[in-house]
Coordinates of N, CA and C and ligand atoms in Angstrom, one line a residue:
M25 N 41.0 10.8 20.5 CA 40.8 9.7 21.6 C 39.1 9.4 21.9
L26 N 39.0 8.2 21.9 CA 37.5 8.0 22.0 C 37.5 7.6 24.0
D27 N 36.1 7.7 24.2 CA 36.1 7.2 25.5 C 35.6 5.5 25.3
T28 N 35.9 5.2 26.8 CA 35.9 3.7 27.0 C 34.8 2.9 25.8
R29 N 33.6 3.2 25.9 CA 32.8 3.0 25.2 C 33.1 2.6 24.0
L30 N 33.1 3.8 23.6 CA 33.4 4.0 22.0 C 34.7 2.9 21.8
N31 N 35.4 2.9 22.3 CA 36.7 2.4 22.2 C 36.7 0.8 21.8
M32 N 35.4 0.4 23.0 CA 34.9 -1.0 23.1 C 34.3 -1.4 21.9
I33 N 33.9 -0.5 21.3 CA 32.7 -0.4 20.0 C 33.8 -0.4 18.7
Y34 N 34.7 0.2 18.8 CA 35.8 0.1 17.8 C 36.8 -0.8 17.6
D35 N 36.8 -1.4 18.8 CA 37.6 -2.8 18.6 C 36.8 -3.7 17.8
L36 N 35.7 -3.9 18.1 CA 35.0 -5.2 17.4 C 34.7 -4.8 15.8
I37 N 35.0 -3.6 15.2 CA 34.7 -3.0 14.0 C 35.8 -4.0 12.9
P38 N 35.8 -4.4 12.4 CA 36.7 -5.9 11.5 C 37.0 -4.9 10.7
Q39 N 38.6 -5.1 9.8 CA 39.0 -4.1 9.2 C 38.3 -3.9 7.7
S40 N 37.7 -2.8 7.5 CA 37.2 -2.4 6.4 C 37.3 -1.8 5.4
G41 N 36.6 -1.5 4.3 CA 37.0 -0.6 3.2 C 36.0 0.5 3.3
L42 N 34.8 0.0 3.9 CA 33.4 1.1 4.0 C 32.6 0.9 5.4
I43 N 32.8 1.6 6.2 CA 31.8 1.1 7.5 C 30.7 2.5 7.5
C44 N 29.8 2.2 7.9 CA 28.5 2.6 8.2 C 28.3 2.8 9.8
D45 N 28.3 4.2 10.1 CA 27.6 4.4 11.1 C 26.6 4.9 11.5
I46 N 25.6 4.1 11.8 CA 24.0 4.6 12.0 C 23.5 5.6 13.0
G47 N 23.3 6.4 13.1 CA 22.7 7.6 14.4 C 24.4 7.8 15.0
A48 N 25.4 8.1 14.3 CA 26.5 8.9 14.3 C 27.1 9.5 15.5
D49 N 25.7 10.5 15.3 CA 25.7 11.7 16.7 C 26.9 12.7 15.8
H50 N 27.9 12.6 16.9 CA 29.0 13.5 16.5 C 30.0 12.9 15.9
C51 N 29.9 11.8 15.0 CA 31.0 11.4 14.5 C 32.3 10.7 14.8
K52 N 32.3 10.8 15.7 CA 34.0 10.4 16.4 C 34.6 8.8 16.0
L53 N 32.9 8.0 16.1 CA 33.7 6.7 15.9 C 34.4 7.0 14.3
A54 N 33.2 7.5 13.6 CA 33.7 7.1 11.9 C 35.4 7.8 11.9
I55 N 35.4 8.9 12.4 CA 36.6 9.7 12.6 C 37.9 9.1 12.8
H56 N 37.8 8.4 14.1 CA 38.4 7.6 14.5 C 39.1 6.5 13.6
A57 N 37.7 5.9 13.3 CA 38.5 4.8 12.8 C 38.8 4.9 11.3
V58 N 38.5 6.1 10.4 CA 39.5 6.3 9.2 C 40.9 6.9 9.5
K59 N 40.7 7.5 10.6 CA 42.5 7.8 10.8 C 43.0 7.0 11.2
Q60 N 42.8 6.1 12.0 CA 43.8 4.8 12.3 C 43.5 3.8 11.2
G61 N 43.1 4.1 10.2 CA 43.2 3.1 9.3 C 42.3 1.9 9.0
K62 N 41.4 1.9 10.3 CA 40.2 0.4 10.3 C 39.8 0.2 8.8
T63 N 38.8 1.6 8.3 CA 38.3 1.9 7.0 C 39.2 2.8 6.2
K64 N 38.8 2.6 4.7 CA 39.1 3.6 4.0 C 38.3 5.0 4.1
Y65 N 37.0 4.3 4.3 CA 35.6 5.5 3.7 C 35.1 4.9 4.9
A66 N 33.9 6.0 5.5 CA 32.8 5.7 6.1 C 31.8 6.7 5.6
L67 N 30.2 6.1 6.1 CA 29.0 6.9 6.1 C 28.9 7.0 7.1
A68 N 28.8 8.4 7.5 CA 27.8 8.4 8.8 C 26.4 9.2 8.8
T69 N 25.8 8.4 9.8 CA 24.3 9.1 9.3 C 23.2 9.4 10.8
D70 N 22.6 10.0 10.7 CA 21.5 10.5 11.9 C 20.2 10.7 11.3
L71 N 19.6 10.5 12.2 CA 17.8 10.8 12.3 C 17.9 12.4 11.7
R72 N 18.7 13.3 13.2 CA 18.6 14.4 13.1 C 19.4 15.5 12.4
R73 N 19.1 16.6 12.2 CA 20.1 17.6 11.6 C 21.2 18.0 12.5
G74 N 20.6 18.3 13.6 CA 22.0 18.5 14.9 C 23.1 18.2 14.8
P75 N 22.9 16.9 15.1 CA 23.8 15.6 15.1 C 24.9 15.9 14.1
L76 N 24.1 15.9 12.9 CA 24.8 15.9 11.3 C 25.8 17.4 11.4
E77 N 25.2 18.1 11.9 CA 25.9 19.7 11.8 C 26.9 19.8 12.4
A78 N 27.0 19.1 13.7 CA 28.4 18.7 14.6 C 29.0 17.7 13.8
S79 N 28.4 16.9 13.2 CA 29.3 15.3 12.6 C 30.2 16.6 11.8
A80 N 29.7 17.3 10.8 CA 30.0 18.1 9.5 C 31.1 18.8 10.1
R81 N 31.4 19.7 11.2 CA 32.3 20.3 11.9 C 33.4 19.6 12.0
N82 N 32.8 18.3 13.1 CA 34.3 17.4 13.2 C 35.2 16.7 12.3
V83 N 34.4 16.3 11.3 CA 34.9 15.9 9.9 C 35.9 16.7 9.4
S84 N 35.4 18.3 8.8 CA 36.0 19.0 8.4 C 37.2 19.6 9.3
A85 N 36.9 19.8 10.5 CA 38.4 19.7 11.6 C 39.2 18.9 11.4
N86 N 38.9 17.7 10.8 CA 39.7 16.7 10.8 C 40.1 16.2 9.4
S87 N 40.1 17.3 8.2 CA 40.2 17.1 7.1 C 39.8 15.9 6.4
L88 N 38.6 15.8 6.9 CA 38.2 14.1 6.3 C 37.0 14.1 5.6
S89 N 36.7 15.5 4.6 CA 35.6 15.4 3.8 C 35.5 14.7 2.5
D90 N 36.6 14.0 2.1 CA 36.8 13.1 1.2 C 36.4 11.9 1.4
R91 N 36.8 11.7 3.0 CA 36.6 9.9 3.4 C 35.5 9.6 4.0
I92 N 34.6 10.6 4.6 CA 33.8 10.3 5.4 C 32.6 11.4 5.0
R93 N 31.6 10.7 4.0 CA 30.1 11.0 3.8 C 29.3 11.2 5.2
L94 N 28.1 12.3 5.2 CA 27.0 12.3 6.0 C 25.9 12.4 5.4
L95 N 25.1 11.9 6.2 CA 23.8 11.6 5.3 C 22.6 11.5 6.3
Q96 N 21.2 12.0 6.3 CA 20.6 12.3 7.0 C 19.7 11.2 6.9
S97 N 19.2 10.1 8.0 CA 18.4 8.8 7.3 C 17.9 8.4 9.0
D98 N 16.8 7.6 8.7 CA 15.9 7.2 9.7 C 16.8 6.0 9.4
G99 N 17.4 5.1 10.4 CA 17.8 3.7 10.1 C 19.0 3.7 8.5
F100 N 18.2 2.4 7.9 CA 19.0 2.5 6.9 C 18.3 3.2 5.3
L101 N 17.1 3.7 6.0 CA 16.2 4.2 4.7 C 16.6 4.7 3.4
N102 N 17.7 5.6 3.7 CA 17.9 6.6 2.9 C 19.6 6.4 2.6
I103 N 19.9 5.3 2.7 CA 21.1 5.0 2.1 C 21.0 4.3 1.0
P104 N 21.9 5.1 0.0 CA 22.0 4.5 -1.5 C 22.1 2.9 -1.6
A105 N 21.4 2.4 -2.4 CA 21.8 0.9 -2.8 C 23.2 0.4 -2.7
D106 N 23.8 1.6 -3.8 CA 25.4 1.0 -4.3 C 25.9 1.1 -2.6
I107 N 25.9 2.0 -2.0 CA 26.6 2.0 -0.6 C 26.4 0.9 0.1
F108 N 25.0 1.0 0.3 CA 24.7 -0.4 1.3 C 25.4 -1.6 0.8
D109 N 25.3 -1.8 -0.5 CA 26.2 -3.1 -0.8 C 27.3 -3.3 -0.4
H110 N 28.1 -1.8 -0.8 CA 29.5 -1.9 -0.4 C 29.9 -1.9 0.5
T111 N 29.2 -1.7 1.7 CA 29.2 -1.5 3.1 C 29.9 -2.9 3.6
D112 N 31.1 -2.8 4.3 CA 31.8 -3.8 4.9 C 30.9 -4.3 6.2
C113 N 30.7 -3.1 7.2 CA 30.4 -3.2 8.5 C 29.0 -2.1 8.7
F114 N 28.1 -2.3 9.4 CA 27.2 -1.2 10.1 C 27.6 -1.4 11.6
V115 N 27.5 -0.1 11.9 CA 27.6 0.3 13.3 C 26.4 0.8 13.9
I116 N 25.6 -0.1 14.7 CA 24.5 0.9 15.5 C 24.4 0.7 17.1
A117 N 24.7 2.0 17.3 CA 25.3 1.9 18.8 C 24.9 3.1 19.9
G118 N 24.9 3.0 20.9 CA 24.2 3.8 22.0 C 22.7 4.2 22.1
M119 N 21.9 3.3 21.2 CA 20.6 3.3 21.4 C 19.9 2.3 22.1
G120 N 18.7 2.3 22.1 CA 17.8 1.3 22.5 C 17.9 -0.1 22.0
G121 N 17.4 -0.9 22.8 CA 17.6 -2.4 22.0 C 16.3 -2.6 20.9
Q122 N 15.4 -1.6 21.5 CA 14.2 -1.7 20.3 C 14.1 -1.0 19.2
V123 N 15.2 0.2 19.6 CA 15.3 0.9 18.3 C 16.2 0.3 17.5
I124 N 17.5 -0.1 18.1 CA 17.9 -1.3 17.4 C 17.3 -2.3 16.1
Q125 N 16.7 -2.7 16.8 CA 15.9 -4.1 16.1 C 15.1 -3.6 15.1
G126 N 14.6 -2.0 15.3 CA 13.6 -1.8 14.3 C 14.4 -1.1 13.3
I127 N 15.7 -1.0 13.4 CA 16.5 -0.5 12.6 C 16.9 -1.9 11.5
L128 N 17.1 -3.1 12.5 CA 17.6 -4.0 11.5 C 16.3 -4.8 10.7
E129 N 15.3 -4.6 11.0 CA 14.0 -5.0 10.7 C 13.7 -4.3 9.2
G130 N 14.6 -3.2 9.3 CA 13.8 -2.0 8.1 C 14.5 -2.3 6.7
R131 N 15.6 -3.5 6.8 CA 16.3 -3.7 5.3 C 17.3 -4.7 5.8
H132 N 17.2 -6.1 5.2 CA 18.1 -7.2 5.6 C 19.5 -7.0 5.1
T133 N 20.4 -7.4 5.8 CA 21.8 -7.1 5.5 C 22.2 -8.5 6.0
D134 N 23.6 -9.0 5.4 CA 24.3 -10.2 5.7 C 25.9 -9.4 6.0
K135 N 26.1 -8.3 6.0 CA 27.2 -7.6 6.4 C 27.5 -7.4 8.1
W136 N 28.9 -7.6 8.2 CA 28.9 -7.3 9.6 C 28.1 -6.2 10.6
L137 N 27.9 -6.3 11.6 CA 27.2 -6.0 12.1 C 27.6 -5.6 13.6
V138 N 27.8 -4.4 14.0 CA 28.5 -4.1 15.9 C 27.3 -3.0 16.3
L139 N 26.5 -4.3 17.2 CA 25.9 -3.4 18.0 C 25.7 -3.4 19.3
Q140 N 25.6 -1.8 19.7 CA 25.7 -1.5 21.1 C 24.4 -1.1 21.7
P141 N 23.5 -1.8 22.2 CA 22.6 -1.6 23.2 C 22.5 -0.9 24.3
M142 N 21.9 0.2 24.7 CA 21.8 0.7 25.9 C 20.6 0.0 27.0
N143 N 19.8 -0.9 26.5 CA 18.8 -1.5 27.1 C 17.9 -2.4 26.6
A144 N 17.4 -3.3 27.0 CA 16.4 -4.5 26.2 C 17.3 -5.0 25.7
V145 N 18.7 -5.6 26.4 CA 19.6 -6.6 25.4 C 19.0 -7.9 25.4
Y146 N 18.2 -8.4 26.2 CA 17.9 -9.8 26.6 C 17.1 -10.1 25.1
E147 N 16.1 -8.7 24.9 CA 15.4 -8.6 23.6 C 15.8 -8.5 22.4
L148 N 17.0 -8.1 22.4 CA 17.6 -7.9 21.4 C 18.3 -9.2 21.1
C149 N 18.5 -10.2 21.9 CA 19.6 -11.0 21.7 C 18.3 -12.2 21.3
E150 N 17.1 -12.4 21.7 CA 16.1 -12.9 21.1 C 15.8 -12.6 19.9
Y151 N 15.6 -11.2 19.3 CA 15.6 -11.0 18.3 C 16.5 -11.4 17.4
L152 N 17.6 -11.2 17.5 CA 19.1 -11.6 16.7 C 19.0 -13.3 16.5
A153 N 18.3 -13.9 17.5 CA 18.7 -15.2 17.3 C 17.5 -15.8 16.5
D154 N 16.5 -15.3 16.5 CA 15.4 -15.9 16.0 C 15.3 -15.2 14.1
A155 N 15.8 -14.1 14.1 CA 16.1 -13.6 12.6 C 17.4 -14.4 11.9
G156 N 18.2 -14.9 12.5 CA 19.2 -16.0 11.8 C 20.5 -15.0 11.8
Y157 N 20.6 -14.0 13.1 CA 22.0 -13.4 13.0 C 22.5 -14.5 14.2
D158 N 23.9 -14.4 13.9 CA 25.1 -15.1 14.5 C 25.8 -14.4 15.6
I159 N 25.7 -14.6 16.6 CA 26.7 -13.4 17.5 C 27.7 -14.2 17.6
K160 N 29.0 -13.5 16.9 CA 30.4 -13.8 16.8 C 31.2 -13.6 18.2
K161 N 31.0 -12.4 18.8 CA 31.4 -12.0 20.0 C 30.7 -11.1 20.8
R162 N 31.0 -11.1 21.9 CA 30.3 -10.0 23.0 C 31.5 -9.4 24.2
V163 N 31.3 -8.4 24.0 CA 32.1 -7.8 24.8 C 31.7 -6.8 25.8
F164 N 32.2 -6.5 27.2 CA 31.7 -5.4 28.2 C 32.8 -4.7 28.5
C165 N 32.4 -3.5 29.0 CA 33.4 -2.6 29.6 C 32.7 -1.8 30.5
T166 N 33.5 -0.9 31.5 CA 32.8 -0.1 32.6 C 33.1 1.2 32.0
D167 N 32.4 2.0 32.6 CA 33.0 3.7 32.4 C 32.1 4.5 33.5
G168 N 33.0 4.9 34.7 CA 32.3 5.3 35.9 C 31.6 4.3 36.3
H169 N 30.2 4.6 37.0 CA 29.6 3.4 37.4 C 28.6 2.8 36.4
R170 N 28.7 2.7 35.2 CA 28.0 2.2 34.1 C 29.0 1.3 33.4
I171 N 28.0 0.0 33.1 CA 28.5 -0.9 32.5 C 27.8 -1.2 30.9
Y172 N 28.9 -1.6 29.8 CA 28.3 -1.2 28.6 C 28.5 -2.8 28.1
T173 N 28.3 -3.1 27.1 CA 27.7 -4.3 26.0 C 27.9 -3.7 24.9
A174 N 28.5 -4.7 23.9 CA 28.7 -4.6 22.6 C 28.6 -5.9 21.7
F175 N 27.8 -6.3 20.7 CA 28.0 -8.0 19.9 C 28.6 -7.4 18.4
L176 N 29.1 -8.7 18.2 CA 29.6 -8.6 16.8 C 28.7 -9.3 16.1
C177 N 28.0 -9.5 15.0 CA 26.9 -10.4 14.6 C 27.1 -10.2 13.2
R178 N 26.7 -11.3 12.7 CA 26.6 -11.7 11.0 C 25.2 -12.3 10.4
Y179 N 24.5 -12.1 9.8 CA 23.1 -13.1 9.4 C 23.9 -14.5 8.8
D180 N 23.2 -15.3 9.0 CA 23.7 -16.8 8.5 C 22.2 -17.2 8.2
G181 N 21.1 -16.9 8.5 CA 19.8 -17.2 8.2 C 19.2 -18.3 9.2
I182 N 20.2 -18.8 10.1 CA 19.6 -19.9 11.0 C 19.2 -19.3 12.0
S183 N 17.6 -19.7 12.3 CA 16.9 -19.0 13.3 C 17.3 -20.1 14.6
R184 N 17.7 -19.5 15.6 CA 18.1 -20.3 16.8 C 17.5 -19.9 18.1
T185 N 17.5 -20.9 19.1 CA 17.3 -20.4 20.3 C 18.4 -19.2 21.1
A186 N 17.7 -18.4 21.3 CA 18.8 -17.0 22.0 C 19.5 -18.1 23.1
D187 N 21.4 -17.6 22.7 CA 21.9 -18.2 24.1 C 22.1 -16.5 24.3
Y188 N 21.8 -16.3 25.5 CA 22.0 -14.7 25.8 C 23.7 -14.2 26.0
F189 N 24.6 -15.1 26.5 CA 26.0 -14.9 26.6 C 26.9 -15.7 25.3
K190 N 25.9 -16.0 24.4 CA 27.5 -16.4 23.0 C 28.3 -15.3 22.8
G191 N 29.6 -16.1 22.6 CA 30.5 -15.1 22.4 C 31.2 -14.5 23.4
A192 N 30.7 -14.4 24.6 CA 31.3 -13.2 25.8 C 32.5 -13.8 26.1
V193 N 33.2 -12.7 25.8 CA 34.5 -12.8 26.2 C 34.3 -12.5 27.7
R194 N 35.0 -13.6 28.4 CA 34.4 -13.5 29.9 C 35.9 -13.1 30.5
N195 N 36.5 -11.9 30.9 CA 37.0 -11.3 31.6 C 36.2 -10.7 32.9
K196 N 37.0 -9.7 33.5 CA 36.5 -9.2 34.6 C 35.4 -8.2 34.6
Y197 N 35.2 -7.8 33.3 CA 34.0 -7.1 33.0 C 32.4 -7.9 32.9
F198 N 33.0 -8.9 32.4 CA 32.0 -9.8 31.7 C 31.3 -10.4 33.3
Y199 N 32.3 -10.6 34.3 CA 31.8 -10.8 35.5 C 31.2 -9.9 36.2
M200 N 31.6 -8.7 36.2 CA 30.9 -7.4 37.0 C 29.7 -7.2 36.4
Y201 N 29.5 -7.3 35.0 CA 28.3 -7.3 34.3 C 27.0 -8.5 34.9
L202 N 27.6 -9.6 35.2 CA 26.6 -10.3 35.8 C 26.4 -10.2 36.9
E203 N 27.1 -9.7 38.0 CA 26.9 -9.2 38.9 C 25.9 -8.3 39.1
K204 N 26.2 -7.1 38.6 CA 25.1 -5.9 38.3 C 23.9 -6.6 37.9
E205 N 23.6 -7.7 37.0 CA 22.7 -8.1 36.1 C 22.0 -8.7 37.3
L206 N 22.5 -9.5 38.2 CA 21.7 -10.3 39.4 C 21.4 -9.2 40.5
K207 N 22.1 -8.2 40.7 CA 21.1 -7.3 41.5 C 19.9 -6.8 41.1
R208 N 20.1 -6.4 39.7 CA 19.2 -5.9 39.0 C 17.6 -6.8 39.3
I209 N 18.3 -7.9 39.0 CA 17.0 -9.2 39.0 C 16.4 -9.1 40.2
D210 N 17.4 -9.5 41.2 CA 16.9 -9.2 42.6 C 16.2 -8.5 43.1
A211 N 16.4 -7.2 42.6 CA 15.4 -6.1 42.8 C 14.3 -6.2 42.1
A212 N 14.0 -6.7 41.2 CA 12.9 -6.7 40.6 C 11.8 -7.7 40.8
L213 N 12.6 -8.8 41.3 CA 11.5 -10.3 42.1 C 11.3 -9.7 43.5
A214 N 12.2 -8.6 44.1 CA 11.5 -8.4 45.7 C 10.6 -7.7 45.0
G215 N 10.3 -6.5 44.1 CA 9.4 -5.5 43.8 C 7.9 -6.5 43.4
I216 N 8.3 -7.7 42.5 CA 7.3 -8.3 42.5 C 6.5 -9.2 43.6
G217 N 7.7 -9.6 44.5 CA 7.2 -10.2 45.7 C 6.2 -9.4 46.5
L218 N 6.4 -8.0 46.4 CA 5.7 -7.1 47.1 C 4.1 -6.8 46.7
A219 N 4.1 -7.0 45.2 CA 2.9 -6.5 44.2 C 1.7 -7.4 44.7
R220 N 0.1 -6.7 44.9 CA -0.9 -7.5 45.4 C -0.7 -8.5 44.4
S221 N -0.9 -8.1 43.1 CA -1.4 -9.4 42.0 C 0.1 -9.4 41.4
P222 N 1.1 -10.4 41.3 CA 2.3 -10.3 40.8 C 2.3 -11.0 39.5
D223 N 3.2 -10.3 38.9 CA 3.2 -10.7 37.2 C 3.4 -12.2 37.2
T224 N 3.0 -13.4 37.1 CA 3.7 -14.6 37.1 C 4.8 -14.6 36.0
A225 N 4.2 -14.6 34.9 CA 5.1 -14.9 33.7 C 6.5 -13.7 34.0
Q226 N 6.3 -12.5 34.1 CA 7.3 -11.5 34.5 C 8.3 -12.5 35.3
K227 N 7.8 -13.1 36.6 CA 8.8 -13.6 37.4 C 9.0 -14.9 37.1
Q228 N 8.6 -15.6 36.2 CA 9.2 -17.0 35.8 C 10.4 -16.3 34.7
N229 N 10.2 -15.5 34.0 CA 11.1 -15.0 33.0 C 12.6 -14.4 33.9
L230 N 12.1 -13.8 34.9 CA 13.3 -13.4 35.8 C 14.1 -14.6 36.2
E231 N 13.3 -15.6 36.8 CA 14.0 -16.7 37.9 C 14.5 -17.3 36.7
Q232 N 14.4 -17.6 35.3 CA 15.2 -18.4 34.5 C 16.4 -17.4 34.3
L233 N 16.3 -16.4 34.1 CA 17.6 -15.7 33.6 C 18.4 -15.7 34.6
R234 N 18.2 -15.5 36.0 CA 19.0 -15.7 37.2 C 19.6 -16.7 37.1
E235 N 18.7 -18.1 36.6 CA 19.6 -19.3 36.7 C 20.8 -19.1 35.5
I236 N 20.7 -18.7 34.4 CA 21.1 -18.9 33.8 C 22.5 -17.6 33.7
I237 N 22.3 -17.0 34.5 CA 23.5 -15.9 35.4 C 24.2 -16.7 36.0
I238 N 23.6 -17.1 37.2 CA 24.4 -17.9 38.1 C 25.3 -19.2 37.8
R239 N 24.4 -19.8 36.5 CA 25.3 -21.0 36.0 C 27.0 -20.0 35.5
E240 N 26.7 -19.0 34.5 CA 27.4 -18.3 34.0 C 28.9 -18.0 35.0
R241 N 28.1 -17.7 36.2 CA 28.9 -17.1 37.2 C 29.7 -18.1 37.9
E242 N 29.4 -19.5 37.8 CA 30.0 -20.6 38.5 C 31.5 -21.1 37.3
N243 N 31.4 -20.3 36.3 CA 32.5 -21.0 35.2 C 33.5 -19.5 35.7
E244 N 33.3 -19.1 36.5 CA 34.5 -18.2 36.9 C 35.8 -18.8 37.7
S245 N 36.7 -18.5 36.8 CA 38.3 -19.4 37.3 C 38.9 -18.6 38.6
Ligands
LIG308 C1 22.7 8.3 22.1 S1 23.2 8.8 20.2 C2 24.7 7.7 20.3 C3 25.5 8.3 19.4 C4 26.7 7.3 19.0 N1 25.9 6.3 17.8 C5 27.5 6.6 20.2 O1 27.2 5.5 20.5 O2 28.2 7.2 20.8 C6 21.9 8.1 19.9 C7 21.8 9.3 18.0 O3 21.3 8.0 17.1 C8 20.5 8.8 16.6 N2 19.3 8.2 16.0 C9 18.2 7.6 17.0 N3 17.3 6.9 16.4 C10 17.9 6.9 14.9 C11 17.5 6.2 13.5 N4 16.4 5.3 14.0 N5 18.3 6.5 12.8 C12 19.4 7.0 12.5 N6 19.7 7.6 13.9 C13 19.2 7.7 15.1 C14 20.2 10.2 17.5 O4 19.7 11.0 17.0 C15 21.2 10.2 18.2 O5 22.0 11.2 17.4

């Protein structure tokens, strides 16, 4: 069983022959995807040895060593070219938006991308738009007090202006996300308002973002 966040990520993965989970940690996602028949094979990578050892135990306990390969790699770096080319979908989840961006900058791919940033979400949206990745779908979920978002994207080479909520599934989690974002922005603006020398550029950015969120919220039926 996956937790709510991993389940949201799992649901975004298209039917595949081979998926590659970058920064797989425990390998739960890849194991679930293979067991459920969403993919025939998986490559699960991690930067660190410890998570790979935990992954190896989990893969072996599920008797999936012939279907899931493990690899130590910083982002795409050590992934062999033939595996990279045959991958249908790369998953990069549970990391900061800047780390995800750094991984994407490391090697060009036009395969499906499932991305789940833990922070710097707007910055990642801007990078994706500028670098020619189209956001096909964006989803939200809550787990306890936390609210998460994930993206399904694909490279089309068209550099565009970032549309922060492109592809968003406008359900109750989306509107909960907007409310939480509004609170965060209002708190940040209040902090700037108290500063002796306020950061006017940051204030302007936050005010623009606030307007976008208010407009999105008005669409709630
Ligand atoms: C918080 S865990 C998330 C695990 C899993 N993807 C998930 O969403 O539950 C982040 C994992 O990414 C790995 N990681 C961080 N930077 C990485 C990189 N550049 N390349 C590969 N793995 C990385 C970490 O070692 C860690 O195991």
